[in-house]
Coordinates of C-alpha atoms in Angstrom, one line a residue:
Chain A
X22 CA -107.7 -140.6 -67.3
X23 CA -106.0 -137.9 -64.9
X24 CA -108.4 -134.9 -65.7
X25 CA -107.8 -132.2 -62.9
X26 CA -110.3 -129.0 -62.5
X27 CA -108.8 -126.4 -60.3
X28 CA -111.6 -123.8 -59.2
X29 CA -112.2 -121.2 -57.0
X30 CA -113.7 -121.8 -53.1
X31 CA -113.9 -120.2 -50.1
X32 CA -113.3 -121.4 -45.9
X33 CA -115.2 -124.6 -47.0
X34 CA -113.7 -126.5 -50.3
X35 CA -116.9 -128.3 -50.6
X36 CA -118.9 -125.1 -51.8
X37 CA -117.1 -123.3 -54.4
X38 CA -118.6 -120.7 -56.2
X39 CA -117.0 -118.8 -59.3
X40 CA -118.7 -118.3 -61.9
X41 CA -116.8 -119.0 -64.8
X42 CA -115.3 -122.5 -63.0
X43 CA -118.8 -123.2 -63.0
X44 CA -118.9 -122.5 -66.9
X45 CA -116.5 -125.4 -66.9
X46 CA -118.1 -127.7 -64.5
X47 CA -121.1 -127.7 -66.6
X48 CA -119.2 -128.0 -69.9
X49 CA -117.1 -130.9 -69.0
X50 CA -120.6 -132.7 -68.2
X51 CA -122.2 -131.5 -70.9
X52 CA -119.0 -133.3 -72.7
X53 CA -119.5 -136.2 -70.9
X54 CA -115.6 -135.9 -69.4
X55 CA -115.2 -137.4 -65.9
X56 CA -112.8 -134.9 -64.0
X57 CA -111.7 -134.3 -60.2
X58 CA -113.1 -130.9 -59.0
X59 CA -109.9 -129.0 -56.9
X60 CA -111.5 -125.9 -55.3
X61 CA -108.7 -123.4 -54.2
X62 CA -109.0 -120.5 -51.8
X63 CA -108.1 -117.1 -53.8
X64 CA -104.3 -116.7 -52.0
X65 CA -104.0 -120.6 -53.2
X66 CA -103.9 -120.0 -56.7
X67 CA -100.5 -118.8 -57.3
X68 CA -99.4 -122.5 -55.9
X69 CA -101.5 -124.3 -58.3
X70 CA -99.0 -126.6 -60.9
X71 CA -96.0 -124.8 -59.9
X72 CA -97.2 -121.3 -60.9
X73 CA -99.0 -122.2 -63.9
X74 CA -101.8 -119.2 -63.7
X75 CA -103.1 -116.4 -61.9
X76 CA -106.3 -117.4 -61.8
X77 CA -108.7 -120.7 -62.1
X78 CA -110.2 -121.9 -64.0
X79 CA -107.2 -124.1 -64.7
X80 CA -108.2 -127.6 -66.7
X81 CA -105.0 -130.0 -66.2
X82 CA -106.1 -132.4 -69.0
X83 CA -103.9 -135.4 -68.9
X84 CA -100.6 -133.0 -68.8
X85 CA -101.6 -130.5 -71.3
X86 CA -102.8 -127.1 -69.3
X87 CA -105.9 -124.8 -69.9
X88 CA -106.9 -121.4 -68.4
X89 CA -109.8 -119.2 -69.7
X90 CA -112.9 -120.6 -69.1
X91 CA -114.1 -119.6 -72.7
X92 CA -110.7 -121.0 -74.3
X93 CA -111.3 -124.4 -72.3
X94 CA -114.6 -124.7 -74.0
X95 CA -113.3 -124.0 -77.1
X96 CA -110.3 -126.6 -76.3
X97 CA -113.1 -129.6 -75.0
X98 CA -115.0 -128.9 -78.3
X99 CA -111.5 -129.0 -80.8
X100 CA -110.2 -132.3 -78.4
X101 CA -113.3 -133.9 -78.2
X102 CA -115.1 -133.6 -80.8
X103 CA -117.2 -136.8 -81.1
X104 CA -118.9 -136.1 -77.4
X105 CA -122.2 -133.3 -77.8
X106 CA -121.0 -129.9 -79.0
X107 CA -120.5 -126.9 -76.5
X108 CA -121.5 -124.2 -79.4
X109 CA -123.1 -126.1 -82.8
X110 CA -121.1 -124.2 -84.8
X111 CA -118.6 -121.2 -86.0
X112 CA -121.8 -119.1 -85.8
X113 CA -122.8 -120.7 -82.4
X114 CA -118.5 -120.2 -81.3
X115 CA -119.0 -116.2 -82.5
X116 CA -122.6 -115.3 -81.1
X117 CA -121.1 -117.5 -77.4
X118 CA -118.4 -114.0 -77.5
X119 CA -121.8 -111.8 -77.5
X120 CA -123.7 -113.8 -74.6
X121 CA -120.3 -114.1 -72.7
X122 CA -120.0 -110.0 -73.1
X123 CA -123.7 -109.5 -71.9
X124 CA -123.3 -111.4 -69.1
X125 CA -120.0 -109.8 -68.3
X126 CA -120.8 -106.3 -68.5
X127 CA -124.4 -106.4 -67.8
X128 CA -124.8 -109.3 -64.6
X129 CA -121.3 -109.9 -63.1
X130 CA -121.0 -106.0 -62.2
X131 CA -124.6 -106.4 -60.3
X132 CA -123.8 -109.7 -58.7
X133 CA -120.5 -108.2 -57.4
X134 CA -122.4 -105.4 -56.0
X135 CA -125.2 -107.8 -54.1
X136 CA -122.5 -110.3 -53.1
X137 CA -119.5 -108.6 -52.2
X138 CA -119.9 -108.3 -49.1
X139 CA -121.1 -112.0 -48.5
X140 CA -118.1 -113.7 -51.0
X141 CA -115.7 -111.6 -48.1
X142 CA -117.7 -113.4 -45.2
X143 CA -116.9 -117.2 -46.7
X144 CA -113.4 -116.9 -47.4
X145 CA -110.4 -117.1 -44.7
X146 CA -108.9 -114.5 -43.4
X147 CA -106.0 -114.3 -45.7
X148 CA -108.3 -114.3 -48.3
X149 CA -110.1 -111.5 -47.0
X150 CA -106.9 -109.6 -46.7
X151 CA -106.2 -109.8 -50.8
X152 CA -110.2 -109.8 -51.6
X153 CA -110.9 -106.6 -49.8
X154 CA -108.1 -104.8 -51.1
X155 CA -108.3 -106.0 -54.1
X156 CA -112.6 -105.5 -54.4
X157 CA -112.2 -102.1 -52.9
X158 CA -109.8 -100.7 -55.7
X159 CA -112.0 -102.0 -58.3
X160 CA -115.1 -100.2 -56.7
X161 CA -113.8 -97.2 -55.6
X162 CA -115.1 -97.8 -52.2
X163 CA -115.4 -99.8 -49.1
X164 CA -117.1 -103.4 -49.1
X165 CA -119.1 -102.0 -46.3
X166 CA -120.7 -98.8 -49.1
X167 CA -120.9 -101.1 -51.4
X168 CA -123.2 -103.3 -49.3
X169 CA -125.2 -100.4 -48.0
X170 CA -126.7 -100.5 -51.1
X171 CA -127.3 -104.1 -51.9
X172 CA -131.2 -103.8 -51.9
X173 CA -131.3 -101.2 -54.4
X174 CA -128.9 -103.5 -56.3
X175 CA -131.4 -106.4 -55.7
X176 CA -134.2 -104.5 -57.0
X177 CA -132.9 -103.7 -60.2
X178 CA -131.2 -106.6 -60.8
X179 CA -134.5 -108.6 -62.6
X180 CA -134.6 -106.3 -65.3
X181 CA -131.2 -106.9 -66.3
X182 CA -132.2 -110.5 -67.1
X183 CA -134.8 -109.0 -69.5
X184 CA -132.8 -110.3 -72.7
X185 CA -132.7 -113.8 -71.5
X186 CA -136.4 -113.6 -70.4
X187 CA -137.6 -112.2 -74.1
X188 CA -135.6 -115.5 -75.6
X189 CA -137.3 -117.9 -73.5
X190 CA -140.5 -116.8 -75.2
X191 CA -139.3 -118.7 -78.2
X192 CA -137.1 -121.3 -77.1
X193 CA -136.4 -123.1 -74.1
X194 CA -132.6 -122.9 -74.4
X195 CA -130.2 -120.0 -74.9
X196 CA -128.8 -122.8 -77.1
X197 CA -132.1 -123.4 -78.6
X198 CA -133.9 -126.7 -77.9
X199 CA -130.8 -128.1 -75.2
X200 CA -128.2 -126.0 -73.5
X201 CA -124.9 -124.8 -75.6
X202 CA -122.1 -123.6 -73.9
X203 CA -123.9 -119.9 -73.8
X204 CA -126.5 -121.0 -71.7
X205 CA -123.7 -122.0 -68.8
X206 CA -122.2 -118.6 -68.9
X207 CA -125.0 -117.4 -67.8
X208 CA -125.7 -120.0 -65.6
X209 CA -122.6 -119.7 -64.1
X210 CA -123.2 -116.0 -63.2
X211 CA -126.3 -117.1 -61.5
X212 CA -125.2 -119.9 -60.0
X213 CA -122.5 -117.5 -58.4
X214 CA -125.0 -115.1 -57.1
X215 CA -127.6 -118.2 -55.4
X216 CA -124.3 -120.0 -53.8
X217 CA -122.5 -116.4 -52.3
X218 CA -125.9 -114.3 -51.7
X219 CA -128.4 -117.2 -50.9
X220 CA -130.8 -116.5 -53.6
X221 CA -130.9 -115.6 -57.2
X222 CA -133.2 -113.0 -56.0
X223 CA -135.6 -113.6 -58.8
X224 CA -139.8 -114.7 -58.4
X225 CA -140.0 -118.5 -58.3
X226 CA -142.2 -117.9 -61.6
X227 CA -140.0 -115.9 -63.8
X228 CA -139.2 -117.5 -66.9
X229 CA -135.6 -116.9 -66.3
X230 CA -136.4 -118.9 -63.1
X231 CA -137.7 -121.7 -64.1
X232 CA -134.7 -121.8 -67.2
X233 CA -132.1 -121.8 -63.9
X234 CA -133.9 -124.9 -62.6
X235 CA -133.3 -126.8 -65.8
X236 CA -129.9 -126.0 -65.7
X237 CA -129.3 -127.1 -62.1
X238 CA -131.4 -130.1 -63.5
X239 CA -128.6 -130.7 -66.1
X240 CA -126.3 -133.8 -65.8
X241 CA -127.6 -135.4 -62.7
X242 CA -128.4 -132.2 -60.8
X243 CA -124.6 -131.4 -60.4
X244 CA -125.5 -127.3 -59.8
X245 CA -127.9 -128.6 -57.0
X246 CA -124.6 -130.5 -55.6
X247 CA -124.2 -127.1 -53.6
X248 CA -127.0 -125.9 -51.9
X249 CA -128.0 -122.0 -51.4
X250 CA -126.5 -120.3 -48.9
Chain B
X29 CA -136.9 -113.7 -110.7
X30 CA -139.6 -111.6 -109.1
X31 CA -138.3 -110.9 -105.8
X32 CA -140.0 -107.7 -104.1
X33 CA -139.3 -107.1 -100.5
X34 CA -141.9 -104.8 -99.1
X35 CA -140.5 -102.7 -96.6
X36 CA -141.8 -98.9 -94.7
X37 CA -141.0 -95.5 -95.9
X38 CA -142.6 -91.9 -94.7
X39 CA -143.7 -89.3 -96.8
X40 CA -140.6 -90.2 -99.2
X41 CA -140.4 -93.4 -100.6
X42 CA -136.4 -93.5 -101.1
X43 CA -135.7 -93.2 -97.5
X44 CA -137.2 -96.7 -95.9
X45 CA -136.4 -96.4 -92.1
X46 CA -137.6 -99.9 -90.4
X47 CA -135.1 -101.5 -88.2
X48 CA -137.4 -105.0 -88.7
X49 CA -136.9 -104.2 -92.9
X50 CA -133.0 -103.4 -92.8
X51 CA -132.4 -106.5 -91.4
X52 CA -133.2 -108.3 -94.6
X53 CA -132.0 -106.3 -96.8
X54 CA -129.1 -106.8 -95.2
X55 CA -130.0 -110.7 -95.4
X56 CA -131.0 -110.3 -98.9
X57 CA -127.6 -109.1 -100.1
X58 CA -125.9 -111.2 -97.2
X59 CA -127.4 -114.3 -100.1
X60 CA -126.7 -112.6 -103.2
X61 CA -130.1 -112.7 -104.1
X62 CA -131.2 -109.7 -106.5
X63 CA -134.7 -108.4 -105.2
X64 CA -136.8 -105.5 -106.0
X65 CA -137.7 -103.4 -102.6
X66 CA -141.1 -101.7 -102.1
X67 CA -141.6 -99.0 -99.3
X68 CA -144.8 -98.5 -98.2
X69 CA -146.5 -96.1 -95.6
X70 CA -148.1 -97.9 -92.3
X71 CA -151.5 -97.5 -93.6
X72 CA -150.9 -98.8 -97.2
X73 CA -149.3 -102.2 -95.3
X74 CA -152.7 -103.7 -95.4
X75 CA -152.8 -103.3 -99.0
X76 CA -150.2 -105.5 -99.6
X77 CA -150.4 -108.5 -101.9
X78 CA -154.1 -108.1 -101.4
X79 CA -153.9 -107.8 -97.6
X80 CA -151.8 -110.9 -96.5
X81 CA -149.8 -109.0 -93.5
X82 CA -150.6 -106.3 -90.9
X83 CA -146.6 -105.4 -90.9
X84 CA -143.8 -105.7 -92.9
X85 CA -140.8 -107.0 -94.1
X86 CA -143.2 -109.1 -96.3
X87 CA -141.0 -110.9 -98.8
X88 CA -142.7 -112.3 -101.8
X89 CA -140.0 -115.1 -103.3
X90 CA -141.5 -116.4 -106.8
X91 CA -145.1 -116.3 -105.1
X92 CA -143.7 -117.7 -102.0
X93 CA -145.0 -115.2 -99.2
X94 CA -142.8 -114.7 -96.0
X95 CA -143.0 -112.5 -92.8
X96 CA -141.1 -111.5 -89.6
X97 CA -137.8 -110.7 -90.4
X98 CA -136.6 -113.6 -88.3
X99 CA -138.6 -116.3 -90.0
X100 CA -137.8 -114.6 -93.7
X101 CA -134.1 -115.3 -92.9
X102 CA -134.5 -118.7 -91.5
X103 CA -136.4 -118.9 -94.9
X104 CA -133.6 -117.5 -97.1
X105 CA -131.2 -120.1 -95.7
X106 CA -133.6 -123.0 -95.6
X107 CA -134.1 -122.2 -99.8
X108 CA -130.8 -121.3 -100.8
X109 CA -128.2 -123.3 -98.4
X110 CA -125.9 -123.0 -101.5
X111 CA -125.3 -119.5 -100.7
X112 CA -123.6 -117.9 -97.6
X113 CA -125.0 -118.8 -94.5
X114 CA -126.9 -116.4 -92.0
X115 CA -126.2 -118.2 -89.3
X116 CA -123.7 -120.6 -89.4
X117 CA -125.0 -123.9 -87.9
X118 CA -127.6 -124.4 -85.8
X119 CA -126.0 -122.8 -82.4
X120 CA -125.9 -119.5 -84.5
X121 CA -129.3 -119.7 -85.2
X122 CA -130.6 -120.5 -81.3
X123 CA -128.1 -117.9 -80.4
X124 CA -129.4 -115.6 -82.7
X125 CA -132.8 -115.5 -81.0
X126 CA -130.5 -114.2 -78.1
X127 CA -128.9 -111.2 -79.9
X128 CA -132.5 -110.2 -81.5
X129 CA -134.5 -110.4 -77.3
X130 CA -131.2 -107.9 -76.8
X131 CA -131.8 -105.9 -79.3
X132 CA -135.7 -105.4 -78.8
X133 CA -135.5 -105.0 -75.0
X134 CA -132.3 -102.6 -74.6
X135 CA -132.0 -101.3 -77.9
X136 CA -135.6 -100.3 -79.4
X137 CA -137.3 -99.1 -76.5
X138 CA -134.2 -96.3 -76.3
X139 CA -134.4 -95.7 -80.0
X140 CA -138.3 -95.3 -79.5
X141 CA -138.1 -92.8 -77.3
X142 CA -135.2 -91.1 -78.8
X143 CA -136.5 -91.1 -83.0
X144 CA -140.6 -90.9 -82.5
X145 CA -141.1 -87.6 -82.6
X146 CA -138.8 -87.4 -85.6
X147 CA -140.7 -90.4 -87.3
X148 CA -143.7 -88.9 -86.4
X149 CA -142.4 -85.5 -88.6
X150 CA -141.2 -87.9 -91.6
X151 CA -144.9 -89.4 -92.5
X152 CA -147.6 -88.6 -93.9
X153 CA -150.6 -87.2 -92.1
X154 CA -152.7 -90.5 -92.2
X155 CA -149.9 -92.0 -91.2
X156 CA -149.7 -89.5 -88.6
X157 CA -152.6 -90.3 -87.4
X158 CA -152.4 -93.4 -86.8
X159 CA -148.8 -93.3 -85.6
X160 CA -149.3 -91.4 -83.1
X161 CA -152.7 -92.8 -81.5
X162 CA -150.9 -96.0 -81.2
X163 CA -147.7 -94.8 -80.3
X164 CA -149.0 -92.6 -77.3
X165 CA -150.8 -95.8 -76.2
X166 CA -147.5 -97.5 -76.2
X167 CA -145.5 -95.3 -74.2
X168 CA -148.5 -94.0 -71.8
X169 CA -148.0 -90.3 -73.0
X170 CA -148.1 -87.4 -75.5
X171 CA -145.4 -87.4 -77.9
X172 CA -144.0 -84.5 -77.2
X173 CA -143.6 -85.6 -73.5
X174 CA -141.6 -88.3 -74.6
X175 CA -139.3 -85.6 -76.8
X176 CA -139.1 -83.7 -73.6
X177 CA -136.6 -86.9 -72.6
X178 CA -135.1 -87.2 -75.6
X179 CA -131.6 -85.6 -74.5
X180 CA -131.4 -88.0 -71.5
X181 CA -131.8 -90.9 -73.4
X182 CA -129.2 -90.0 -75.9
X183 CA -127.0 -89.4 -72.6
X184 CA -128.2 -93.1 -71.4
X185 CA -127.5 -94.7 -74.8
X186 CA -124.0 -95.8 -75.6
X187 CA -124.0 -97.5 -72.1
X188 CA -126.6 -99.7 -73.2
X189 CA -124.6 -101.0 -76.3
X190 CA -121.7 -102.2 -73.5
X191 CA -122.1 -105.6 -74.4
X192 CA -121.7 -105.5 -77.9
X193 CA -118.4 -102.5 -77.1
X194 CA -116.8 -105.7 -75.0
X195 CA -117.8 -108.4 -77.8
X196 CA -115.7 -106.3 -80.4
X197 CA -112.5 -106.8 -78.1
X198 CA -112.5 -110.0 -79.5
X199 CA -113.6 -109.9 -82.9
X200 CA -114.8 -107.9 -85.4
X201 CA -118.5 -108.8 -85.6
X202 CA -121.1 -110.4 -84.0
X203 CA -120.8 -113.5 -86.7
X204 CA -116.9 -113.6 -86.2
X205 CA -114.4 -112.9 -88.7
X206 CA -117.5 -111.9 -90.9
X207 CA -121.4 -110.6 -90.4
X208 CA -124.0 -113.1 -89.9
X209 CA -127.8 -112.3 -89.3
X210 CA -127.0 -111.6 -85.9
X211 CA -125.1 -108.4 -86.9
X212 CA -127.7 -107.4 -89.2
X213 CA -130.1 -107.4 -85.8
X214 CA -128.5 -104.9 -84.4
X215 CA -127.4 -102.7 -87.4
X216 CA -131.1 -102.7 -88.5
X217 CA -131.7 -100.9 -85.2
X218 CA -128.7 -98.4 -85.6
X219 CA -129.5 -97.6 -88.9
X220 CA -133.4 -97.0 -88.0
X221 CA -132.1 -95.0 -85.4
X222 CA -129.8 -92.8 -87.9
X223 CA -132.0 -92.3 -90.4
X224 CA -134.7 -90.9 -88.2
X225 CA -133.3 -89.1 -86.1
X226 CA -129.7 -87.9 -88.0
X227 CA -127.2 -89.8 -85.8
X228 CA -126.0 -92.9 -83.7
X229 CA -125.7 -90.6 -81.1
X230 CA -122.2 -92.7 -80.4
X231 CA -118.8 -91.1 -80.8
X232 CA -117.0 -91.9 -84.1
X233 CA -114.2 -93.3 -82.2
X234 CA -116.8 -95.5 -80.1
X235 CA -115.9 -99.5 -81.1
X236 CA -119.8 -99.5 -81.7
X237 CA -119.5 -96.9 -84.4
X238 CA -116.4 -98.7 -86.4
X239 CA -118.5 -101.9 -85.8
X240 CA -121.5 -100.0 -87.4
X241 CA -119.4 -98.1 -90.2
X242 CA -117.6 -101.7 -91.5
X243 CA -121.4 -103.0 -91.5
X244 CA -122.5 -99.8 -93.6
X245 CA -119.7 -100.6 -96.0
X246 CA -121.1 -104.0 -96.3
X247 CA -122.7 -105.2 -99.8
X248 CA -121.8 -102.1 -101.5
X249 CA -122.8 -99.7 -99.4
X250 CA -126.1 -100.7 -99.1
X251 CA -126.6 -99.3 -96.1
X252 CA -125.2 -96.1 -96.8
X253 CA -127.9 -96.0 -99.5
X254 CA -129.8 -94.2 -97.1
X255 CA -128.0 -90.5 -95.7
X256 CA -128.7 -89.6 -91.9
X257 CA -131.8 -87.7 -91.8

């Protein structure tokens, strides 16, 4: 076996955070794949397998190369498909694109907005160079604006979850009874926000709460494996 | 075959405007399975077969009484697993649950507050009656308060329908290469919203609206069955 995840970290390898190298994280458990973890700092990733991608995640599968962290689920399922399914389904494959698209236009603009600032405070300092610039196009203004008004952000961000929370009236899983490879795209997102910002800045209570603890419950508590901020 | 599907109309009976009873229609032809449907006015509803629902879709199968839309399609593909599939495995059906919390959370309270006046104006005085008593007890105010709004929710709207607008990047409906339930979740509540209130309020060369026009093509144009108000 020689199964290589290359993900995303900041000044300390031992806490990285992206969200979608978290979506693979949690799938490759969820497979039931035993992989080595290689968290990268953002100026790093150029370097990774001799320039094979401009960004991570990158699965290096015993030679054979996978970036996307949607396509690498789609690639575990396809390769592997005697270990527990990632989407139960063409239908579960097709509705995954809808839940990855939520969380995508609806959460990870948020999150960037409450934990901009913070992500730029973890990473070195060439890092910061490249992330600020880079953050600061995308915006349309400074990190410093942008983190003026990070309550605000905070305050509104609950409500965003309010499709999730409706679900988890019916069904303990976005994948129904156990997690699917939908429920870790969200996870991931969240799991980005409580490693970066400290929190997931939801009440301990909220449904969508207590469905983020059984995720970091999942496969031996590996989302616990880093701690909040 | 006696198939009826009960569904809701206003004051005329050949323009059935439920976002709940489009969704199985939609299902209904989805199967292939011929079926006789049966508007009714929200205070003839507990008339129905004798009084067996407070709200409708009802679908009476052979005898066989079903309601919720949800549960009628789960039904459909439970009874006739010969016939295309709603939901294509059992991911699509958890996942499913997903696109539906979307859909009531984002999508209907908008549509509310854009169409109810113009429901109100397509029903019959009883039905007036009643709709607006328990309307106005929904929404904490007159009617016409909420009409006052109307503009600047049709402003607010196409934003909301982002995630579906990224989803179609990718593919060209929410099932894949082809509708599934899911889709028909979110047409019902387009096509509640046109027929109320005249429009989509969405720009014809909005992704959304060629998403929404190959679903009105669908099944012979069912859903074009039914102009724009």
């Amino acid at each position: 076996m020689n199964r290589v995840l290359y993900s995303l970290c900041g000044s300390n390898p031992a806490r990285p955070f992206s969200p979608h190298c978290w979506k693979v994280v949690m799938a490759l458990e969820h497979k039931g794949l035993a992989f080595e973890e290689m968290p990268r700092a953002f100026t790093a990733i150029p370097e990774i397998e001799g320039g094979a991608t401009a960004t991570v995640p990158l699965l290096n599968d015993n030679g054979r190369l996978v970036k996307d962290s949607f396509d690498i689920a789609l690639y575990l399922d396809e390769t592997y498909p005697d270990r527990p399914t990632l989407f139960g389904g063409e239908g579960g494959k097709a509705m995954a694109r809808f839940v990855e698209s939520y969380s995508l236009t609806v959460l990870h603009s948020a999150i960037t907005r409450i934990a901009v600032k913070n992500i730029h405070d973890i990473i070195d300092h060439d890092d910061q160079v490249y992330f600020r610039k880079s953050r600061e196009a995308r915006l349309g203004m400074p990190l410093e604006e942008v983190a003026a008004a990070r309550d605000e952000e905070i305050s509104a961000f609950p409500a965003k979850l309010q499709p999730l929370r409706q679900m988890l009236k019916v069904q303990p899983f976005i994948g129904g009874d156990g997690p699917l490879f939908a429920d870790y795209i969200v996870f991931g997102a969240l799991q980005w926000l409580r490693i970066t910002s400290g929190s997931t800045h939801l009440e301990a209570d909220d449904p969508v709460s207590l469905w983020f603890e059984r995720c970091l419950d999942l496969h031996q508590g590996r989302g616990r494996s880093v701690t909040a901020a």
